[in-house]
Amino acid sequence: MVDLRQATPHPGVLLTSSQHACYQRPVRVHLAGALPRIKTRLAKLNPAPTRDIPVLIGGGGERKTLRLVAEHADIWHSFTGVDEFPAKSAVLARHCADVGRDPATIERSAALQDSGRLSADADALAGLGVTLLTVGCDGPDYDLAAAEALCRWRDSR
């Protein structure tokens, strides 16, 4: 049996490739240019937001993504494991220094990968300054065991 999730490209890839085919030119998203426009539009919403809407940027690219996080993000979501997180956080801190920003003003978020080590990894990431933790569940069965374990971990603290 073929797993269509692995055999079929992600919808974003399909959209980008179809746009490329239609226009015969590469489609590029310039996030650095888009974020200031997004922030300007947020100020014009009607009704106005009751608080600042945080900008979350996820990723771990050391040259571009973490630089954008330092420049624009309120929250950084890391997809790395516990072992790699300190190094990525140090790169982010260097980018923050380059742009004159206190790295402590960026909230840290991370995805927990191995449900067998969920509590240990959650403890380790919390010790590294992560305040938002996510777990994933995938269909068609949507096993919520990892989410329930994370809630139990949170409630025990």
mmCIF file of C-alpha atoms in Angstrom:
data_model
loop_
_atom_site.group_PDB
_atom_site.id
_atom_site.type_symbol
_atom_site.label_atom_id
_atom_site.label_comp_id
_atom_site.label_asym_id
_atom_site.label_seq_id
_atom_site.Cartn_x
_atom_site.Cartn_y
_atom_site.Cartn_z
ATOM 1 C CA MET A 1 0.000 0.000 0.000
ATOM 2 C CA VAL A 2 1.337 3.446 -0.914
ATOM 3 C CA ASP A 3 1.385 6.150 1.746
ATOM 4 C CA LEU A 4 0.100 9.149 -0.227
ATOM 5 C CA ARG A 5 1.492 11.566 2.349
ATOM 6 C CA GLN A 6 4.994 10.530 1.321
ATOM 7 C CA ALA A 7 4.285 9.980 -2.374
ATOM 8 C CA THR A 8 2.629 13.363 -2.928
ATOM 9 C CA PRO A 9 4.487 16.656 -2.460
ATOM 10 C CA HIS A 10 3.281 19.094 0.185
ATOM 11 C CA PRO A 11 0.512 21.423 -1.121
ATOM 12 C CA GLY A 12 2.854 24.407 -0.763
ATOM 13 C CA VAL A 13 5.375 22.717 -3.038
ATOM 14 C CA LEU A 14 2.667 21.978 -5.582
ATOM 15 C CA LEU A 15 1.421 25.563 -5.495
ATOM 16 C CA THR A 16 4.896 27.006 -5.890
ATOM 17 C CA SER A 17 5.800 24.640 -8.702
ATOM 18 C CA SER A 18 2.525 25.324 -10.540
ATOM 19 C CA GLN A 19 3.070 29.073 -10.231
ATOM 20 C CA HIS A 20 6.573 28.615 -11.547
ATOM 21 C CA ALA A 21 5.244 26.621 -14.498
ATOM 22 C CA CYS A 22 2.589 29.259 -15.272
ATOM 23 C CA TYR A 23 4.865 32.278 -15.144
ATOM 24 C CA GLN A 24 8.164 30.697 -16.201
ATOM 25 C CA ARG A 25 9.982 32.423 -13.363
ATOM 26 C CA PRO A 26 10.904 31.407 -9.847
ATOM 27 C CA VAL A 27 8.505 32.368 -7.092
ATOM 28 C CA ARG A 28 10.312 33.857 -4.122
ATOM 29 C CA VAL A 29 8.926 35.041 -0.830
ATOM 30 C CA HIS A 30 10.919 37.885 0.665
ATOM 31 C CA LEU A 31 10.082 37.498 4.345
ATOM 32 C CA ALA A 32 12.350 40.322 5.433
ATOM 33 C CA GLY A 33 10.376 42.702 3.234
ATOM 34 C CA ALA A 34 7.003 41.206 4.113
ATOM 35 C CA LEU A 35 7.230 41.472 7.905
ATOM 36 C CA PRO A 36 7.248 45.285 8.107
ATOM 37 C CA ARG A 37 4.240 45.373 5.741
ATOM 38 C CA ILE A 38 2.441 42.809 7.894
ATOM 39 C CA LYS A 39 3.102 44.842 11.043
ATOM 40 C CA THR A 40 1.792 47.987 9.312
ATOM 41 C CA ARG A 41 -1.385 46.167 8.271
ATOM 42 C CA LEU A 42 -1.942 44.871 11.800
ATOM 43 C CA ALA A 43 -2.119 48.459 13.012
ATOM 44 C CA LYS A 44 -4.929 49.151 10.521
ATOM 45 C CA LEU A 45 -7.207 46.233 11.460
ATOM 46 C CA ASN A 46 -10.806 47.100 12.206
ATOM 47 C CA PRO A 47 -11.593 46.393 14.960
ATOM 48 C CA ALA A 48 -8.127 46.960 16.301
ATOM 49 C CA PRO A 49 -6.459 44.057 18.112
ATOM 50 C CA THR A 50 -6.775 44.197 21.889
ATOM 51 C CA ARG A 51 -3.055 43.445 22.221
ATOM 52 C CA ASP A 52 0.014 43.169 20.041
ATOM 53 C CA ILE A 53 -0.227 40.094 17.854
ATOM 54 C CA PRO A 54 3.050 38.227 18.308
ATOM 55 C CA VAL A 55 5.159 37.359 15.294
ATOM 56 C CA LEU A 56 6.314 33.729 15.430
ATOM 57 C CA ILE A 57 9.061 32.550 13.102
ATOM 58 C CA GLY A 58 9.980 28.886 13.072
ATOM 59 C CA GLY A 59 13.159 27.361 11.776
ATOM 60 C CA GLY A 60 16.821 26.933 12.433
ATOM 61 C CA GLY A 61 18.650 28.277 9.390
ATOM 62 C CA GLU A 62 21.664 29.972 10.901
ATOM 63 C CA ARG A 63 22.288 32.620 8.246
ATOM 64 C CA LYS A 64 18.807 33.749 7.234
ATOM 65 C CA THR A 65 16.038 32.406 9.458
ATOM 66 C CA LEU A 66 17.656 33.102 12.819
ATOM 67 C CA ARG A 67 18.693 36.551 11.583
ATOM 68 C CA LEU A 68 15.036 37.278 10.714
ATOM 69 C CA VAL A 69 14.035 36.014 14.154
ATOM 70 C CA ALA A 70 16.491 38.449 15.752
ATOM 71 C CA GLU A 71 15.170 41.327 13.667
ATOM 72 C CA HIS A 72 11.423 40.722 13.783
ATOM 73 C CA ALA A 73 10.102 37.832 15.876
ATOM 74 C CA ASP A 74 8.455 37.836 19.259
ATOM 75 C CA ILE A 75 8.620 34.028 19.394
ATOM 76 C CA TRP A 76 11.144 31.621 17.878
ATOM 77 C CA HIS A 77 9.980 28.043 17.252
ATOM 78 C CA SER A 78 12.792 25.532 16.985
ATOM 79 C CA PHE A 79 12.412 22.189 15.288
ATOM 80 C CA THR A 80 15.730 20.913 16.666
ATOM 81 C CA GLY A 81 16.166 18.385 19.424
ATOM 82 C CA VAL A 82 17.422 19.029 22.933
ATOM 83 C CA ASP A 83 21.033 18.390 21.906
ATOM 84 C CA GLU A 84 21.041 20.973 19.101
ATOM 85 C CA PHE A 85 18.929 23.646 20.804
ATOM 86 C CA PRO A 86 21.743 25.372 22.771
ATOM 87 C CA ALA A 87 23.858 25.849 19.638
ATOM 88 C CA LYS A 88 20.938 27.315 17.660
ATOM 89 C CA SER A 89 20.043 29.548 20.600
ATOM 90 C CA ALA A 90 23.645 30.790 20.720
ATOM 91 C CA VAL A 91 23.494 31.643 17.008
ATOM 92 C CA LEU A 92 20.268 33.548 17.653
ATOM 93 C CA ALA A 93 21.957 35.414 20.520
ATOM 94 C CA ARG A 94 24.801 36.456 18.182
ATOM 95 C CA HIS A 95 22.300 37.744 15.615
ATOM 96 C CA CYS A 96 20.508 39.632 18.387
ATOM 97 C CA ALA A 97 23.800 41.253 19.387
ATOM 98 C CA ASP A 98 24.387 42.234 15.752
ATOM 99 C CA VAL A 99 21.022 44.021 15.567
ATOM 100 C CA GLY A 100 21.147 45.457 19.100
ATOM 101 C CA ARG A 101 18.407 43.325 20.599
ATOM 102 C CA ASP A 102 18.264 41.543 23.940
ATOM 103 C CA PRO A 103 17.815 37.820 23.154
ATOM 104 C CA ALA A 104 15.717 37.453 26.313
ATOM 105 C CA THR A 105 12.957 39.456 24.583
ATOM 106 C CA ILE A 106 12.360 36.539 22.197
ATOM 107 C CA GLU A 107 10.218 33.761 23.629
ATOM 108 C CA ARG A 108 11.473 30.248 22.864
ATOM 109 C CA SER A 109 9.220 27.501 21.515
ATOM 110 C CA ALA A 110 10.114 23.937 20.542
ATOM 111 C CA ALA A 111 8.571 20.778 19.168
ATOM 112 C CA LEU A 112 8.953 17.586 21.170
ATOM 113 C CA GLN A 113 9.821 14.686 18.888
ATOM 114 C CA ASP A 114 10.269 11.426 20.802
ATOM 115 C CA SER A 115 7.213 10.589 22.891
ATOM 116 C CA GLY A 116 9.244 8.009 24.824
ATOM 117 C CA ARG A 117 11.440 10.805 26.165
ATOM 118 C CA LEU A 118 8.750 13.463 26.340
ATOM 119 C CA SER A 119 9.058 14.335 30.049
ATOM 120 C CA ALA A 120 12.858 14.278 30.021
ATOM 121 C CA ASP A 121 13.042 16.399 26.866
ATOM 122 C CA ALA A 122 10.415 18.815 28.196
ATOM 123 C CA ASP A 123 12.421 19.234 31.415
ATOM 124 C CA ALA A 124 15.625 19.784 29.462
ATOM 125 C CA LEU A 125 14.074 22.314 27.084
ATOM 126 C CA ALA A 126 12.400 24.183 29.940
ATOM 127 C CA GLY A 127 15.814 24.353 31.592
ATOM 128 C CA LEU A 128 17.162 25.932 28.411
ATOM 129 C CA GLY A 129 14.528 28.682 28.509
ATOM 130 C CA VAL A 130 11.815 27.189 26.305
ATOM 131 C CA THR A 131 8.370 28.313 27.481
ATOM 132 C CA LEU A 132 6.163 26.944 24.676
ATOM 133 C CA LEU A 133 6.219 23.236 23.828
ATOM 134 C CA THR A 134 4.335 21.499 21.039
ATOM 135 C CA VAL A 135 3.690 17.882 20.132
ATOM 136 C CA GLY A 136 2.278 16.582 16.909
ATOM 137 C CA CYS A 137 -0.305 13.980 16.129
ATOM 138 C CA ASP A 138 -1.096 12.714 12.690
ATOM 139 C CA GLY A 139 -4.194 11.142 11.203
ATOM 140 C CA PRO A 140 -6.070 9.153 10.478
ATOM 141 C CA ASP A 141 -6.057 7.916 14.090
ATOM 142 C CA TYR A 142 -4.945 11.129 15.849
ATOM 143 C CA ASP A 143 -3.330 9.524 18.871
ATOM 144 C CA LEU A 144 -3.362 12.226 21.554
ATOM 145 C CA ALA A 145 -1.173 10.295 24.013
ATOM 146 C CA ALA A 146 1.777 12.675 23.558
ATOM 147 C CA ALA A 147 -0.435 15.741 24.071
ATOM 148 C CA GLU A 148 -1.956 14.177 27.184
ATOM 149 C CA ALA A 149 1.516 13.321 28.515
ATOM 150 C CA LEU A 150 2.665 16.900 27.904
ATOM 151 C CA CYS A 151 -0.377 18.237 29.777
ATOM 152 C CA ARG A 152 0.404 15.912 32.699
ATOM 153 C CA TRP A 153 4.016 17.119 32.651
ATOM 154 C CA ARG A 154 2.852 20.750 32.667
ATOM 155 C CA ASP A 155 0.395 20.179 35.513
ATOM 156 C CA SER A 156 3.049 18.464 37.636
ATOM 157 C CA ARG A 157 5.307 21.533 37.601
#
